[in-house]
PDB file of C-alpha atoms in Angstrom:
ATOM      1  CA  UNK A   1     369.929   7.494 182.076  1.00 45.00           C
ATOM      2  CA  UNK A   2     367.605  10.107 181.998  1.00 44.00           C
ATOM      3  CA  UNK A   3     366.246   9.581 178.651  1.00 43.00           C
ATOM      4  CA  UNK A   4     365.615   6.459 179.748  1.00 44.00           C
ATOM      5  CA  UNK A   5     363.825   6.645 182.566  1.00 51.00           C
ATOM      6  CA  UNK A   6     361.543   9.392 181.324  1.00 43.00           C
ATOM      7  CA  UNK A   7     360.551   7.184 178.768  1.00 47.00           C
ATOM      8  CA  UNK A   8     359.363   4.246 181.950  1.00 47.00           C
ATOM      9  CA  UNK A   9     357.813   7.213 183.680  1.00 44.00           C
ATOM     10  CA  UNK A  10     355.509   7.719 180.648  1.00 43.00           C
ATOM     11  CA  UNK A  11     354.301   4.224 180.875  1.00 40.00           C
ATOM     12  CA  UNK A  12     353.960   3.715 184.513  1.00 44.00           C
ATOM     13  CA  UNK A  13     352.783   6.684 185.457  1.00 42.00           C
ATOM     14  CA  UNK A  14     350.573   8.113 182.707  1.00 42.00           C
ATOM     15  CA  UNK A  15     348.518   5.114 182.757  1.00 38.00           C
ATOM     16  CA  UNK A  16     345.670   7.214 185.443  1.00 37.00           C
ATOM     17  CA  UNK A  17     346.922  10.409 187.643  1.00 39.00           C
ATOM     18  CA  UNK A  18     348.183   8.975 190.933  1.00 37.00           C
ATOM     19  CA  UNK A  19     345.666   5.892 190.606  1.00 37.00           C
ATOM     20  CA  UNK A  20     346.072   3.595 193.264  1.00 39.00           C
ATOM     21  CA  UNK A  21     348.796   5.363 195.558  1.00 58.00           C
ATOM     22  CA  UNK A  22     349.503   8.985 196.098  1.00 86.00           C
ATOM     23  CA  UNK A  23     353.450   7.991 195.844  1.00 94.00           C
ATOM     24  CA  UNK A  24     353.207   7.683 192.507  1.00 95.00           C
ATOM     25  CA  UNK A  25     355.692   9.543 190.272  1.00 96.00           C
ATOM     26  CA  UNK A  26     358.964  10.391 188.904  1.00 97.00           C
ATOM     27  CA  UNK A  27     361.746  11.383 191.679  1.00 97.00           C
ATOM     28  CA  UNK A  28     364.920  13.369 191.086  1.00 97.00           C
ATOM     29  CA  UNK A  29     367.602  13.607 194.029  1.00 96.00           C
ATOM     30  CA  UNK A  30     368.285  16.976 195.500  1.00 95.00           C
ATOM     31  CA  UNK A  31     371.236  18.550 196.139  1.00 91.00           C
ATOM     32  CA  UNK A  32     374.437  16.155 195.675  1.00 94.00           C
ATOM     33  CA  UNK A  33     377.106  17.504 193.036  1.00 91.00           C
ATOM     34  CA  UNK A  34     378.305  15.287 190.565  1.00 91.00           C
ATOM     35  CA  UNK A  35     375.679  12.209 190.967  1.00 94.00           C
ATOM     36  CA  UNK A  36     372.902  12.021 189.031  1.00 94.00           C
ATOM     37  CA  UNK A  37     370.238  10.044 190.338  1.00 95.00           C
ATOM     38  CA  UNK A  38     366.401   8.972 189.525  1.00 97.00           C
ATOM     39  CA  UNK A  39     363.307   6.959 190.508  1.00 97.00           C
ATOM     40  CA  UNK A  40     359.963   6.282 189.317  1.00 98.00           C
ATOM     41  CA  UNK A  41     356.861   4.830 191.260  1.00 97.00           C
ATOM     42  CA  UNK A  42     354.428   3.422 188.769  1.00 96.00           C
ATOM     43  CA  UNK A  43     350.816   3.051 189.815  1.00 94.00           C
ATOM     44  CA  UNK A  44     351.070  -0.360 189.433  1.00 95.00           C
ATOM     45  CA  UNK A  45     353.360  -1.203 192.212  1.00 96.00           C
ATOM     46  CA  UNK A  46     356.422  -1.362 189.822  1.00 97.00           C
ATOM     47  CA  UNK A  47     359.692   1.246 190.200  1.00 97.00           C
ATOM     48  CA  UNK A  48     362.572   1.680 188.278  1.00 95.00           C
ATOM     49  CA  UNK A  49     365.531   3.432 189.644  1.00 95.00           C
ATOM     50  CA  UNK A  50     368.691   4.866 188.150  1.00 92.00           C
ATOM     51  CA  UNK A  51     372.379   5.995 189.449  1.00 91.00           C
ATOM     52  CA  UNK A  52     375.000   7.939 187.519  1.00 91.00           C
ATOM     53  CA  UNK A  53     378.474   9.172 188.710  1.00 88.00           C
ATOM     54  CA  UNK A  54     381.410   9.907 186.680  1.00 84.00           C
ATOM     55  CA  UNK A  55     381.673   6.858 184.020  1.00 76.00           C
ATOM     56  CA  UNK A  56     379.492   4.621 186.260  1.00 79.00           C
ATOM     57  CA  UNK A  57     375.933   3.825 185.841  1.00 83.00           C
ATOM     58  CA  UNK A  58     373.743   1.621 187.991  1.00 86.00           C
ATOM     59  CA  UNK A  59     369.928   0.699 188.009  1.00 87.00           C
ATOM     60  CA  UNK A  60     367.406  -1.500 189.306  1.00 90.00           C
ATOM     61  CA  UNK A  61     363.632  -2.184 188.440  1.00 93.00           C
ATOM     62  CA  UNK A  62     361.440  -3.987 190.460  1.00 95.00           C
ATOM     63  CA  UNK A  63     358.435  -3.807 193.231  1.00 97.00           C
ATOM     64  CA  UNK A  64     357.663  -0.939 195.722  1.00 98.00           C
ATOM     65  CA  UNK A  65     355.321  -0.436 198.603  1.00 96.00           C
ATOM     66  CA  UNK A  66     354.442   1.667 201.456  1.00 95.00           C
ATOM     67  CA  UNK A  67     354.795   0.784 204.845  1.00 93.00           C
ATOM     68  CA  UNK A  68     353.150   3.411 207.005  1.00 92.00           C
ATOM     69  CA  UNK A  69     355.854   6.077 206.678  1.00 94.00           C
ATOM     70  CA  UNK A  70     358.219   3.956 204.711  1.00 95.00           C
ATOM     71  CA  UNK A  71     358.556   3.091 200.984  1.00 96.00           C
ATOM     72  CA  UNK A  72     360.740  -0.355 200.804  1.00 96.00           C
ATOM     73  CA  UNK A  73     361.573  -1.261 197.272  1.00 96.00           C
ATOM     74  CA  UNK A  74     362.502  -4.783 196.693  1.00 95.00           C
ATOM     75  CA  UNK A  75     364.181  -5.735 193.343  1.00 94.00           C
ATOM     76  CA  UNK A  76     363.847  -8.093 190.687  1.00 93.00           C
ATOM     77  CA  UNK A  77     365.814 -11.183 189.997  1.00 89.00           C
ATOM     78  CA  UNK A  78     367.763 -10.631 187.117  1.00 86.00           C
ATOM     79  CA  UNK A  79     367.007 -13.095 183.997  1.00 88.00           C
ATOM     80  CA  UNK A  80     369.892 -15.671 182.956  1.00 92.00           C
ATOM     81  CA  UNK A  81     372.593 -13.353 179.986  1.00 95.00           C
ATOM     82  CA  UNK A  82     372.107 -14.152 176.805  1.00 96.00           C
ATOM     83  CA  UNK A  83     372.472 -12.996 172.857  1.00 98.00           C
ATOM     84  CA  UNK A  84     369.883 -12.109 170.634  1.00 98.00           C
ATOM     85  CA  UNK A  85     370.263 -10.581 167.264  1.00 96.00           C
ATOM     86  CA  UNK A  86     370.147  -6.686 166.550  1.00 96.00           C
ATOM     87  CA  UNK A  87     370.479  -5.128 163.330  1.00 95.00           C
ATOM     88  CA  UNK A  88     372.257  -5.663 159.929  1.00 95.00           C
ATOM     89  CA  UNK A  89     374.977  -3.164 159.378  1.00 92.00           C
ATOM     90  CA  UNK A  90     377.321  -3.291 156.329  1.00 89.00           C
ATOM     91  CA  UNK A  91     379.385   0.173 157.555  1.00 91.00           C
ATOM     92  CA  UNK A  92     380.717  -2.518 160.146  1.00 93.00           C
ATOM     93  CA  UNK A  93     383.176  -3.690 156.974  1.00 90.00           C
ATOM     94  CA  UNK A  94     384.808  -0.240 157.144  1.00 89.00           C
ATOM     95  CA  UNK A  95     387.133  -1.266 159.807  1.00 88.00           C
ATOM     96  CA  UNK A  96     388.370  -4.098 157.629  1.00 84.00           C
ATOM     97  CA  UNK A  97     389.073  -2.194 154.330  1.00 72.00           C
ATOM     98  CA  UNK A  98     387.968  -2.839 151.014  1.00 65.00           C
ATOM     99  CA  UNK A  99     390.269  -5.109 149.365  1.00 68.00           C
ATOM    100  CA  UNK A 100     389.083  -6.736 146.375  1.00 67.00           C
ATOM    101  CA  UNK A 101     392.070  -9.811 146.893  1.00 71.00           C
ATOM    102  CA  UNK A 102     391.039 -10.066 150.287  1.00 75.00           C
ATOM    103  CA  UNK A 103     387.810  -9.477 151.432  1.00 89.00           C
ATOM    104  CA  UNK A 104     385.417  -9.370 154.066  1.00 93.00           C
ATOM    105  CA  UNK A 105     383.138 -12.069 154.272  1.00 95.00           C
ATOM    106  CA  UNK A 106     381.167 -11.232 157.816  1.00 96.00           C
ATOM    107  CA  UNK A 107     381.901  -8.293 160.712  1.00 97.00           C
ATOM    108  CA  UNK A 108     380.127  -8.726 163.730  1.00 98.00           C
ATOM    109  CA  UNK A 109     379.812  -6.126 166.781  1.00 98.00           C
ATOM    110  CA  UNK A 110     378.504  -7.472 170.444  1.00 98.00           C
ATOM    111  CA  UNK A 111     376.662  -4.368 172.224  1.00 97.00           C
ATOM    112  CA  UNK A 112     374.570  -3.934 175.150  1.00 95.00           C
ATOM    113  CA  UNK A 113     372.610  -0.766 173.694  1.00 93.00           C
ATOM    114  CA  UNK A 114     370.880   0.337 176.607  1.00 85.00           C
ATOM    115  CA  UNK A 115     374.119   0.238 178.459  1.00 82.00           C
ATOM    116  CA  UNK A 116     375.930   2.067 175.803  1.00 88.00           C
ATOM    117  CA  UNK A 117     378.473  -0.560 176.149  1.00 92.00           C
ATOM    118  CA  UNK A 118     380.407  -2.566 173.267  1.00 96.00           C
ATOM    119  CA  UNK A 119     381.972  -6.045 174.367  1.00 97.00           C
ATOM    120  CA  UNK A 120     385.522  -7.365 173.780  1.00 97.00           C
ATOM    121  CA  UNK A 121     385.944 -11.437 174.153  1.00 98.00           C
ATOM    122  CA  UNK A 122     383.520 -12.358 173.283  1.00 98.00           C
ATOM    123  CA  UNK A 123     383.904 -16.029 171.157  1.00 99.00           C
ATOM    124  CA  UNK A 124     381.903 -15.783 167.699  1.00 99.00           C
ATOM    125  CA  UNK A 125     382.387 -18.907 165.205  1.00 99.00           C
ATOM    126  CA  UNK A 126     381.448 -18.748 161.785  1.00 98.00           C
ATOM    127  CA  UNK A 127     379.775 -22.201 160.218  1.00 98.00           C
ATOM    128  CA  UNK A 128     380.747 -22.549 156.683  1.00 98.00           C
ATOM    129  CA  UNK A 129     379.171 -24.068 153.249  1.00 97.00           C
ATOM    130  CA  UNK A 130     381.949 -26.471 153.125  1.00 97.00           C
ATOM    131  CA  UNK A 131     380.990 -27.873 156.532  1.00 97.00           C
ATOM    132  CA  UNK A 132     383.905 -26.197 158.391  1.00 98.00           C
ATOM    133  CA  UNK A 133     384.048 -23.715 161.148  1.00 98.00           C
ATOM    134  CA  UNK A 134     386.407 -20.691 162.115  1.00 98.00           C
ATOM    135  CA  UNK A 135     386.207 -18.905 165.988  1.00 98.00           C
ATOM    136  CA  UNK A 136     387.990 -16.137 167.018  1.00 98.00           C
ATOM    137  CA  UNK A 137     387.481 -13.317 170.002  1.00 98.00           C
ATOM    138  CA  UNK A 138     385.988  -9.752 169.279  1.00 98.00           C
ATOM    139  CA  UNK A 139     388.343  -6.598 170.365  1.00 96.00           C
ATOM    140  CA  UNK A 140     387.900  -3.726 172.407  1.00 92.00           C
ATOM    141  CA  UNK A 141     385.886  -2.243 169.696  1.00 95.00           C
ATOM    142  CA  UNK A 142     383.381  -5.456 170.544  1.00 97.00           C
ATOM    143  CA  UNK A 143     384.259  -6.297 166.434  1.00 97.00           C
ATOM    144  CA  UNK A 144     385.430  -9.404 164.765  1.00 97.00           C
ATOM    145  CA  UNK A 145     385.620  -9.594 161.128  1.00 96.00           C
ATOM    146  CA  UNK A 146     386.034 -13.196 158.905  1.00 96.00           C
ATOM    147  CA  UNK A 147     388.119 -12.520 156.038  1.00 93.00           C
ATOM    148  CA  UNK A 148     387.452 -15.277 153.161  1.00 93.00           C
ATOM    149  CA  UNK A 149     390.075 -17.128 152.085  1.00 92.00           C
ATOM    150  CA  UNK A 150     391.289 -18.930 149.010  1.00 90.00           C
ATOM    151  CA  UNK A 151     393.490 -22.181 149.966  1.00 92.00           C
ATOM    152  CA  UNK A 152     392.214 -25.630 149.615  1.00 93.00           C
ATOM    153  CA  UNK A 153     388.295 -25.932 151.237  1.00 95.00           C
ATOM    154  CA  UNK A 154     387.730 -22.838 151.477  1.00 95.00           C
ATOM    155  CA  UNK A 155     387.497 -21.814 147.979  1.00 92.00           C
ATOM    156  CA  UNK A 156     384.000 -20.043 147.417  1.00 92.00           C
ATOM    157  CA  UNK A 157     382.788 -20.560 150.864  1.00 96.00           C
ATOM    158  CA  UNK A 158     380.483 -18.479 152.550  1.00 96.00           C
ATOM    159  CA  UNK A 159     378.937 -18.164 155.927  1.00 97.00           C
ATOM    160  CA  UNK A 160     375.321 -19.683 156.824  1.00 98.00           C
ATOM    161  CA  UNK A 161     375.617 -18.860 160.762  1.00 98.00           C
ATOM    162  CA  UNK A 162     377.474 -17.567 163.226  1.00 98.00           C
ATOM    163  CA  UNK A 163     377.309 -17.872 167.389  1.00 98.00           C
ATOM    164  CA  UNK A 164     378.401 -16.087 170.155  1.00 99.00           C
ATOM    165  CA  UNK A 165     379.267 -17.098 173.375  1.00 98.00           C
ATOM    166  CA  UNK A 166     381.395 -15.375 176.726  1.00 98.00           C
ATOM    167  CA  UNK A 167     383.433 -17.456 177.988  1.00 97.00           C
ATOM    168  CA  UNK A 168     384.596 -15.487 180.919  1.00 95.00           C
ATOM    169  CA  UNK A 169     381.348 -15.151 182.010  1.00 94.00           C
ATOM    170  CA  UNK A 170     380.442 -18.743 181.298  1.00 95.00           C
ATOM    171  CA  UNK A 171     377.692 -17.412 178.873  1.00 96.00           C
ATOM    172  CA  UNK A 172     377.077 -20.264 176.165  1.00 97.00           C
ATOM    173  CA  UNK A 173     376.949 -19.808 173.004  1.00 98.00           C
ATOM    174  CA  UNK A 174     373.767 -19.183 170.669  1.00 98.00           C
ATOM    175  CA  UNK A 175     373.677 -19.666 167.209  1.00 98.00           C
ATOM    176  CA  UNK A 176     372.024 -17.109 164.391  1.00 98.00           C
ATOM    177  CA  UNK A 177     371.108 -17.970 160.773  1.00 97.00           C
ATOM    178  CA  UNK A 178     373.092 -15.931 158.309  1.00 95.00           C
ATOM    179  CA  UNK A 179     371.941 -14.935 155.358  1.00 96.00           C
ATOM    180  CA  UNK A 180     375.323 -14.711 152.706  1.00 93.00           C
ATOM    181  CA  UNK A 181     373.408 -13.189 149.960  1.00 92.00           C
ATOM    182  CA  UNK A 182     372.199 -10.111 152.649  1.00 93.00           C
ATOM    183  CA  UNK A 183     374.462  -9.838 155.349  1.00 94.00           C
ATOM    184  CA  UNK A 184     377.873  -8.799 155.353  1.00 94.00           C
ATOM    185  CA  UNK A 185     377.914  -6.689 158.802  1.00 96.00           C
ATOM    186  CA  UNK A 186     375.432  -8.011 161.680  1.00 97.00           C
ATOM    187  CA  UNK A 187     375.275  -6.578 165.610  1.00 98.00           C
ATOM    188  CA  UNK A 188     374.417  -9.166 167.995  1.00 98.00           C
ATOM    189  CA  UNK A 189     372.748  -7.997 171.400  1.00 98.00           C
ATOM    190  CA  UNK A 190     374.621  -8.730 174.800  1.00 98.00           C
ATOM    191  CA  UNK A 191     371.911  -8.845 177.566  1.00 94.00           C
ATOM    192  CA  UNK A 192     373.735  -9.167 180.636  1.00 93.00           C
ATOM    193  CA  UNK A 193     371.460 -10.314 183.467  1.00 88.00           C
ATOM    194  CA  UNK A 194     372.442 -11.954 186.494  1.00 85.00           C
ATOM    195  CA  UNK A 195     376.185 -11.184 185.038  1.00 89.00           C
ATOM    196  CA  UNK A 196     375.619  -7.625 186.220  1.00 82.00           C
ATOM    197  CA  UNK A 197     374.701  -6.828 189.586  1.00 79.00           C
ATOM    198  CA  UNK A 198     371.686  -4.604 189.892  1.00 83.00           C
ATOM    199  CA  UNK A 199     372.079  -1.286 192.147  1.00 84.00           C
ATOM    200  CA  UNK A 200     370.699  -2.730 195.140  1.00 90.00           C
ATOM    201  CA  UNK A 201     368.516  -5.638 196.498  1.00 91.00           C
ATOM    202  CA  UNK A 202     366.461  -3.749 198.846  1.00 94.00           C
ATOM    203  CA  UNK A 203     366.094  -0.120 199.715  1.00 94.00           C
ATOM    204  CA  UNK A 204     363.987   1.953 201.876  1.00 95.00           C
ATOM    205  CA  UNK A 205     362.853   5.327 201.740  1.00 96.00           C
ATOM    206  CA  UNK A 206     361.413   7.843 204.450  1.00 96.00           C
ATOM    207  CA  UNK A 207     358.491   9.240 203.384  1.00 96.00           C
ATOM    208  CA  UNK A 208     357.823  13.175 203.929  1.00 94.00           C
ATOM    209  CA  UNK A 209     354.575  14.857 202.421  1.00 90.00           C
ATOM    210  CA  UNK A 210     353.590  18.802 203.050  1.00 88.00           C
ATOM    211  CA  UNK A 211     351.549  19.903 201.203  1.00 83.00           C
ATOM    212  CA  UNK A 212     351.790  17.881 198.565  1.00 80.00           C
ATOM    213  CA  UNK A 213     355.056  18.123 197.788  1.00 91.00           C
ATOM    214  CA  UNK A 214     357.082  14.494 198.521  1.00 94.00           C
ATOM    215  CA  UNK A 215     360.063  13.924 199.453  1.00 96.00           C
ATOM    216  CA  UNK A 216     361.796  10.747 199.992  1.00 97.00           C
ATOM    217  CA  UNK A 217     364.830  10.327 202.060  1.00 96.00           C
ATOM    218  CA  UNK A 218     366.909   7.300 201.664  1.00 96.00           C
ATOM    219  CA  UNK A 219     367.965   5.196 204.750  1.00 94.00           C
ATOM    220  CA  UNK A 220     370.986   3.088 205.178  1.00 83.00           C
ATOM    221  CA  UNK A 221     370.478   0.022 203.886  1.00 74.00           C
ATOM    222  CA  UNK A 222     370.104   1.662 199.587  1.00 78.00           C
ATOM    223  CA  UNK A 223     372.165   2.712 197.546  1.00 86.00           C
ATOM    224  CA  UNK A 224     374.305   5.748 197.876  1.00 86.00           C
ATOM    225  CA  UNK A 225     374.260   7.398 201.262  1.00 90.00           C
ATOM    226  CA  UNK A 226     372.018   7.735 203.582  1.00 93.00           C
ATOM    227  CA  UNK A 227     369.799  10.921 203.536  1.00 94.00           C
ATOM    228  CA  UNK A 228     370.000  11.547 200.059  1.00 95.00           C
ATOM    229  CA  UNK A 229     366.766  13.270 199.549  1.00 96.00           C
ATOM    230  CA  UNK A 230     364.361  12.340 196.044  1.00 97.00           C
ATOM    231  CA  UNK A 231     361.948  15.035 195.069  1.00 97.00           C
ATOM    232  CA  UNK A 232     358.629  14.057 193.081  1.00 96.00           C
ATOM    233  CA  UNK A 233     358.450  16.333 190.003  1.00 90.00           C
TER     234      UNK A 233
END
């Protein structure tokens, strides 16, 4: 999370010093053991907040403001999920073996990178040369592998495209061009959306300032508890 969020700081914040608002910056919470937590005001009126305790991680990004001795951040409606196609890996075919009699024609992974999360059932069908089509679910690895086979149509058939869809989130599915010649291992990117709550919806802040150090000091309605305390760095 923190890796992360340094990198938004660097964009919304290094644009001009403290242009615009004097709130402006990257917050760390004070003082509570085991929770890791961050926020960062950009200049231009956009934050971007993160939450991390134990194997949970939360975050929001959205709009801020002040309101006399108040900072109320308000955040974005999450886009609709959906699937868009990451990068061409052929050490994906290691968890299949290397059988000569029975090979591997296509692996494919579903991730959410800048989760860090890989996704079981997910539905990914295979269109064939011959016309056909084969679907199966992906594991807890977030893997499913098409072994080509031998009997009847399927003699010499390869893959030209594959889609993926999540049913249990009533995700359709979207459909990729595959290139049989190239690809032999492809990961396809899961961007949850609306599927996954963001951290909060609103959130205020109590604003302290002596000499000019900042402290912000969460009130009831955000997330965590209240009087958690940020500290501009």
């Amino acid at each position: 999370m923190r890796r992360w969020l340094l990198g938004t700081a660097a964009i919304l914040v290094g644009m001009a010093a403290w242009a615009g608002d004097d709130l402006a910056g990257h917050y760390y919470l004070d003082g509570v053991h085991e929770v890791g937590s961050e926020l960062v005001l950009g200049t231009d009126g956009r934050f971007s907040f993160g939450l991390s305790y134990g194997a949970v991680d939360q975050e929001a990004q959205g709009s801020w403001k002040r309101d006399g001795d108040q900072v109320v951040l308000r955040t974005d409606s999450p886009p609709p999920a959906g699937f868009s196609l990451g990068e061409v890996s052929d050490q994906l075919l290691d968890a299949y073996g290397t059988e000569p009699d029975n090979p591997t024609l296509l692996a494919v992974r579903v991730t959410t990178p800048r989760l860090d999360l890989v996704w079981s059932n997910m539905q990914i069908t295979a269109e064939f040369s011959n016309g056909l089509t084969r679907s199966g679910m992906t594991g807890r690895r977030g893997l499913l592998g098409f072994l080509a086979r031998t009997d009847g149509p399927w003699q010499g058939a390869v893959i030209r495209r594959v889609s993926v869809a999540y049913p249990a989130g009533n995700v359709a599915a979207q459909w990729f061009d595959i290139d049989p010649k190239k690809v032999r291992g492809v990961v396809v990117h899961f961007e949850p959306g609306e599927l996954a709550a963001p951290a909060f919806k609103t959130a205020s802040f109590h604003v302290v300032s002596v000499g000019g150090k900042v402290t912000l000091t969460l009130q009831k309605d955000g997330p965590g508890q209240a009087g958690w305390q940020y500290s501009r760095q």
